mmCIF file of C-alpha atoms in Angstrom:
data_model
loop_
_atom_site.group_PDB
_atom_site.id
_atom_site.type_symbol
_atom_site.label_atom_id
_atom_site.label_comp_id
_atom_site.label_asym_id
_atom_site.label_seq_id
_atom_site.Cartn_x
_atom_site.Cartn_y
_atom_site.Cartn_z
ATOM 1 C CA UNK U 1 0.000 0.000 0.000
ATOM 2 C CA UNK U 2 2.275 3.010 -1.656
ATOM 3 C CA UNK U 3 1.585 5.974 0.958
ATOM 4 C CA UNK U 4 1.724 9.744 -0.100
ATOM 5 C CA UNK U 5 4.523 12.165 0.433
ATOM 6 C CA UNK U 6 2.762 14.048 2.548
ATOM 7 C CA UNK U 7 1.841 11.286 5.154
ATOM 8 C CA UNK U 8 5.276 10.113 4.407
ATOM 9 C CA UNK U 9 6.393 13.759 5.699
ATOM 10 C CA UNK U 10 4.297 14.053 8.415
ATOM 11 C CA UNK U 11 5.102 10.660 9.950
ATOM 12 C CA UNK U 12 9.125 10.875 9.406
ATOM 13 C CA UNK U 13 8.600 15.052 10.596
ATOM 14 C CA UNK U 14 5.653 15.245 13.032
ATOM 15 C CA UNK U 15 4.843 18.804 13.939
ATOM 16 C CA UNK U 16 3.817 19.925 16.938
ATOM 17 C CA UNK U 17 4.183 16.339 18.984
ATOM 18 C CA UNK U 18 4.628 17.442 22.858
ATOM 19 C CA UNK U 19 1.986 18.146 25.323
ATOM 20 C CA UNK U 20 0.553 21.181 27.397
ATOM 21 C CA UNK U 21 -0.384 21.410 31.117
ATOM 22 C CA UNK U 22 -3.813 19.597 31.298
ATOM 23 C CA UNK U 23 -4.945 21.558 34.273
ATOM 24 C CA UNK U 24 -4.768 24.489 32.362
ATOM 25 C CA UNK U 25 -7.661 25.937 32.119
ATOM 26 C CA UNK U 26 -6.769 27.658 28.619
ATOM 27 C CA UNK U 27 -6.136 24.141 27.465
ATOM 28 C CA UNK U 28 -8.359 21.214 25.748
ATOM 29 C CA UNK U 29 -7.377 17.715 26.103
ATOM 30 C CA UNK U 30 -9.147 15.153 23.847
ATOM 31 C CA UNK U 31 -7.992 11.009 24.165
ATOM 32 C CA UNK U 32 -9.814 8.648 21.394
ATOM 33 C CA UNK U 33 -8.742 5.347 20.621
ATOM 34 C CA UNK U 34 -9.652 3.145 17.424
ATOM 35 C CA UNK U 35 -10.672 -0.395 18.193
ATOM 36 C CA UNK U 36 -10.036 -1.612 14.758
ATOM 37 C CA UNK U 37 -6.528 -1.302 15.507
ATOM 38 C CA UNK U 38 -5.669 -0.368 18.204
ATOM 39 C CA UNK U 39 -4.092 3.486 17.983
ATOM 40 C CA UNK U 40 -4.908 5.582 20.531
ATOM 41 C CA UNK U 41 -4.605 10.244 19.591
ATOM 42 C CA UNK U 42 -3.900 12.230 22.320
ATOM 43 C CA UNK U 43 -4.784 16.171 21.142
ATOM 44 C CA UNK U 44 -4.114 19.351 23.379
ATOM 45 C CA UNK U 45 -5.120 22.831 21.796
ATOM 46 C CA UNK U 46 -4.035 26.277 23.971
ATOM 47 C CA UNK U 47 -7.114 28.516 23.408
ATOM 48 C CA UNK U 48 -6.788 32.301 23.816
ATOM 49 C CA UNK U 49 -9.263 34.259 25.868
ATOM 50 C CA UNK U 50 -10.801 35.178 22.425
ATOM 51 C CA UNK U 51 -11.656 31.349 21.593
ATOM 52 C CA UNK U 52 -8.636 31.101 18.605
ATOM 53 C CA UNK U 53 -6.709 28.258 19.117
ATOM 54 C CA UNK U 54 -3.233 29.339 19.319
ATOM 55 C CA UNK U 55 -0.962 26.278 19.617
ATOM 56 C CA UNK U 56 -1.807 22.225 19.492
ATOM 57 C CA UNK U 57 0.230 19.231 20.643
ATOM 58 C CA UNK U 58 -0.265 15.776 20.113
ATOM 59 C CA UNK U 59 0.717 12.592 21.341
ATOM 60 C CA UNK U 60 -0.303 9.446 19.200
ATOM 61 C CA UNK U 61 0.717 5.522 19.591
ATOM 62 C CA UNK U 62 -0.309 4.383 16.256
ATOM 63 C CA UNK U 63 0.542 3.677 12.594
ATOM 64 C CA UNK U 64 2.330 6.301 9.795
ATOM 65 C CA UNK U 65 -1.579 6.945 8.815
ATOM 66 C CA UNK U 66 -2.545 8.215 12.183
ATOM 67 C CA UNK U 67 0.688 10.004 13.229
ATOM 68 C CA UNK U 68 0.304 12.056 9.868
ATOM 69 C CA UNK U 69 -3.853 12.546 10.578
ATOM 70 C CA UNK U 70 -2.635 13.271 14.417
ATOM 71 C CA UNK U 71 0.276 16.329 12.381
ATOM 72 C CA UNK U 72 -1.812 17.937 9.874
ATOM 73 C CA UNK U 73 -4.629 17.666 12.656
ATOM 74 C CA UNK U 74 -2.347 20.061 14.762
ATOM 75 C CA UNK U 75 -1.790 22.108 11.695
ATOM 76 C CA UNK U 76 -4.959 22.593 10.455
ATOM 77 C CA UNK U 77 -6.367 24.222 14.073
ATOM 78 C CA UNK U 78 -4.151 26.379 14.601
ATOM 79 C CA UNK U 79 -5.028 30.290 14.337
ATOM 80 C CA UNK U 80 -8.935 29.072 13.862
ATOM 81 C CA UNK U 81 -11.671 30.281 16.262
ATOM 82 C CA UNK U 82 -13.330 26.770 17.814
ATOM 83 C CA UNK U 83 -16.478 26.756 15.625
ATOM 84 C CA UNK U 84 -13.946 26.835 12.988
ATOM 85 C CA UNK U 85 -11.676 23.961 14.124
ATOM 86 C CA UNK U 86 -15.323 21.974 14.349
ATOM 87 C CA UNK U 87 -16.155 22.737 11.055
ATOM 88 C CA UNK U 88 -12.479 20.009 9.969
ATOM 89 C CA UNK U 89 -14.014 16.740 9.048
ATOM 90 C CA UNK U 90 -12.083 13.654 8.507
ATOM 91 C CA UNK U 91 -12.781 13.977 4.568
ATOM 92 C CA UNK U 92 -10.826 17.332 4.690
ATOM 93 C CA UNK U 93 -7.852 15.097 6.194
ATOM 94 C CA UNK U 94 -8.305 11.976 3.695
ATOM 95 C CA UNK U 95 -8.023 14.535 0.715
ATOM 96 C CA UNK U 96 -4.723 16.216 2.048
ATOM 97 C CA UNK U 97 -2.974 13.241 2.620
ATOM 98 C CA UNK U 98 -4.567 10.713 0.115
ATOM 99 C CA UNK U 99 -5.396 7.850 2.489
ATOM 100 C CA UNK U 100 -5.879 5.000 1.294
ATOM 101 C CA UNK U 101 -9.415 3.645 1.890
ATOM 102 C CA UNK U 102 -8.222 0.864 4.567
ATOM 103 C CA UNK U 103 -6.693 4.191 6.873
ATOM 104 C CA UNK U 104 -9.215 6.328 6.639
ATOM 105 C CA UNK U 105 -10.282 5.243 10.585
ATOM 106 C CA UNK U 106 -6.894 7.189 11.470
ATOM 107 C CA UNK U 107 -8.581 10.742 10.054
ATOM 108 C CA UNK U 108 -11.725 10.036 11.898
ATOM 109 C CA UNK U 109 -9.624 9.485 15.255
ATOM 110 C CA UNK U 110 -8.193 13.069 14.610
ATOM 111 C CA UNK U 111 -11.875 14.656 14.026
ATOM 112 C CA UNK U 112 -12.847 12.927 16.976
ATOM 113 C CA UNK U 113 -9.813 14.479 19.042
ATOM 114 C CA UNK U 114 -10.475 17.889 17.501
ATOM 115 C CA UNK U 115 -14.137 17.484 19.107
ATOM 116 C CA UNK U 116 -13.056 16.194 22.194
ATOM 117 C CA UNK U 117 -10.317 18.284 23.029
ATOM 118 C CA UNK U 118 -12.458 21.730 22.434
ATOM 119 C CA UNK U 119 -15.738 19.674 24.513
ATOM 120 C CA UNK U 120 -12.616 19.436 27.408
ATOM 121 C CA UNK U 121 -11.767 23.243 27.179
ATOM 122 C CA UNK U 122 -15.805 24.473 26.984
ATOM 123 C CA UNK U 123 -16.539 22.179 30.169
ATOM 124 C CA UNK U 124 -13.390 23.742 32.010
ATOM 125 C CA UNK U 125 -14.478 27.137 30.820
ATOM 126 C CA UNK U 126 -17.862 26.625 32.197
ATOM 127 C CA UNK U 127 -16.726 24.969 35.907
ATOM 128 C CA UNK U 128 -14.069 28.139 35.878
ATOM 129 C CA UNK U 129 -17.396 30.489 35.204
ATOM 130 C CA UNK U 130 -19.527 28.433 38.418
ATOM 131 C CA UNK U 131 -16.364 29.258 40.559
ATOM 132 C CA UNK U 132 -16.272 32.596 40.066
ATOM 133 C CA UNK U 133 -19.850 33.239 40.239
ATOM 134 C CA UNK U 134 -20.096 31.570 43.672
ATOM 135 C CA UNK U 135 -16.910 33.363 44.839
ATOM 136 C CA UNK U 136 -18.271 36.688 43.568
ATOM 137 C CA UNK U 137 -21.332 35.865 45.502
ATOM 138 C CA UNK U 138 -19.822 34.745 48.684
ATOM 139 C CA UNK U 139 -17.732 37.784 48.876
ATOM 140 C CA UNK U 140 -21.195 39.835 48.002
ATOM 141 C CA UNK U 141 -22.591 38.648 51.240
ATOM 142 C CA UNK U 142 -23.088 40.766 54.294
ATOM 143 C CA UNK U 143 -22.408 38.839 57.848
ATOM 144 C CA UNK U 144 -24.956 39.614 60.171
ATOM 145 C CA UNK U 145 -24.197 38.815 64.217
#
């Protein structure tokens, strides 16, 4: 199965592989795994306050397919507000790197990490908001005696 330049690029010259704080609360962690075989895409994106994703890492134990989907994943976020970054389907990563039919489960992992990773970073966003809310309200509050 003759693989394209660019997924042969990608996989011999990852970008972006690393990780970010996960506590962060600027940043989105999303883990997926593909039973079929077996690879498992870890995906980080650093969000600004502004919701434009500003850096991604990734972590994958996998084939050459989903190292490359995991790369041009990274690639493809970055500088794009998160409605934008939902808006990359798998298809957009099959055409880039001409998959071949029996690897096309490796884009889908990366959509799936795209979604999961920004679903991490809107649920941390939204605990962060609770927090502050019930701090703001505590510190509202008169004591009587």
């Amino acid at each position: 199965m003759p693989y394209s330049d660019k997924v042969v690029d990608h996989y011999e010259n990852p970008r972006n592989v690393g990780s970010f704080d996960k506590n962060d609360v600027a940043v989105g962690t999303g883990i997926v795994g593909a039973p079929e075989c077996g690879d498992v895409m870890k995906l980080q994106l650093k969000i600004s306050a502004d919701g434009v994703i500003e850096d991604a890492k990734f972590k994958t134990f996998g084939c050459g397919s989903a190292i490359a989907s995991s790369s041009l994943a990274t690639e493809m976020v970055k500088g794009k507000t998160l409605e934008q970054a939902l808006a990359i389907k798998n298809t957009d990563l099959v055409q880039e790197l001409a998959l071949p039919p029996v690897k096309i489960h490796c884009s889908v992992l990366a959509e799936d990490a795209i979604k999961a990773a920004i679903q991490d970073y809107q649920a941390k966003q939204v605990k962060m908001k609770s927090a502050e809310a019930l701090v703001n309200s505590v510190e509202g509050a008169t004591v009587t005696a």
